[in-house]
Amino acid sequence: MATSFKKPKICFFDSGIGGLTLLYECVRKLPCAEYVYFADNYNVPYGSLSEDKLLNKADGVFRQISLLKPSAAVIACNTVTARCAGYLRERYDFPILGIQPAIKPAAAAGSCAVLATPATADSWALKELAVRCGMGRTEVLPCPELALYIENNIYNIDKEKINALLPETRADSIVLGCTHYSFVKKHIEKYYSRPVFDGNLGTAEHLRTFLGNFDHQPENTGKIWFCGGDEKKNSHIFNNIETILK
Ligand code: DGL
């Protein structure tokens, strides 16, 4: 893989297409970095896997990532962050950032409901985050089928079907605790008629702060590679993401 001198190389990992929404935000903030997007689309949903299976799968991908000697890796999957980030940070010597639900800004404004995969909803990491940042007014609601529906129907989302998969809540705002859900963020906003938060912007800002200053010349845009899973689908979605997010 040819890389340009001075450009940070950032490896992303999600089970499938969800992390593309975070990649998009990061490329907008840091166009001069080089990105490699790792995915495992044929094994979505990760949110229904046991912790042992998740650790095994995440470790398999991180072994490949480590061969690239990245400047940093970004876990673009709330499920893998919640279940595997500590384990991965102990095993690998490059920096590992992980997306988390944006509970802090949501709870600051009122009560909030975090929508997440079953594995995230049931994780100690999310419970701890909800206690630490949720101001005693944060509930966690598992959405067992939502990520897989989005993964399989991204070109043809049926809004009625999404509605049927969204839980009821009286909370003042909604926090998206799965990167797949960001593809339907606008629809979720309409459905609940309440503010919806996701962790994409915060994670992209964290990555920019983390990387500090580097060569930000506009003509020096970095490349993006897609690796693992359904590479064709991931690259096609990424190249059309503005239309898909509309
Ligand atoms: N996109 C992943 C997340 O943020 C999970 C989707 C899945 O269940 O595979 O949690």
PDB file of C-alpha atoms in Angstrom, residues 8 20 37 54 67-68 85 96 108 115 121 139 158 167 178 241:
ATOM      1  CA  PRO A   8      -1.292  10.112   9.478  1.00  0.00           C
ATOM      2  CA  LEU A  20     -18.964   4.916   7.385  1.00  0.00           C
ATOM      3  CA  TYR A  37     -11.861   1.132   6.670  1.00  0.00           C
ATOM      4  CA  LEU A  54     -16.858 -10.196  19.854  1.00  0.00           C
ATOM      5  CA  LEU A  67       0.385  -4.874  10.400  1.00  0.00           C
ATOM      6  CA  LEU A  68      -0.287  -1.444   8.888  1.00  0.00           C
ATOM      7  CA  ALA A  85     -11.861  -1.469  23.824  1.00  0.00           C
ATOM      8  CA  ILE A  96      -7.102   3.223  19.967  1.00  0.00           C
ATOM      9  CA  ALA A 108     -27.119  18.163  30.138  1.00  0.00           C
ATOM     10  CA  LEU A 115     -30.846   3.409  21.669  1.00  0.00           C
ATOM     11  CA  ALA A 121     -27.156  -1.928  26.142  1.00  0.00           C
ATOM     12  CA  GLU A 139     -32.358   5.280  30.174  1.00  0.00           C
ATOM     13  CA  ASP A 158     -38.789   1.399   4.621  1.00  0.00           C
ATOM     14  CA  PRO A 167     -38.908   1.676  21.189  1.00  0.00           C
ATOM     15  CA  CYS A 178     -24.961   2.470  17.330  1.00  0.00           C
ATOM     16  CA  ILE A 241     -23.065   8.997   1.572  1.00  0.00           C
TER      17      ILE A 241
END
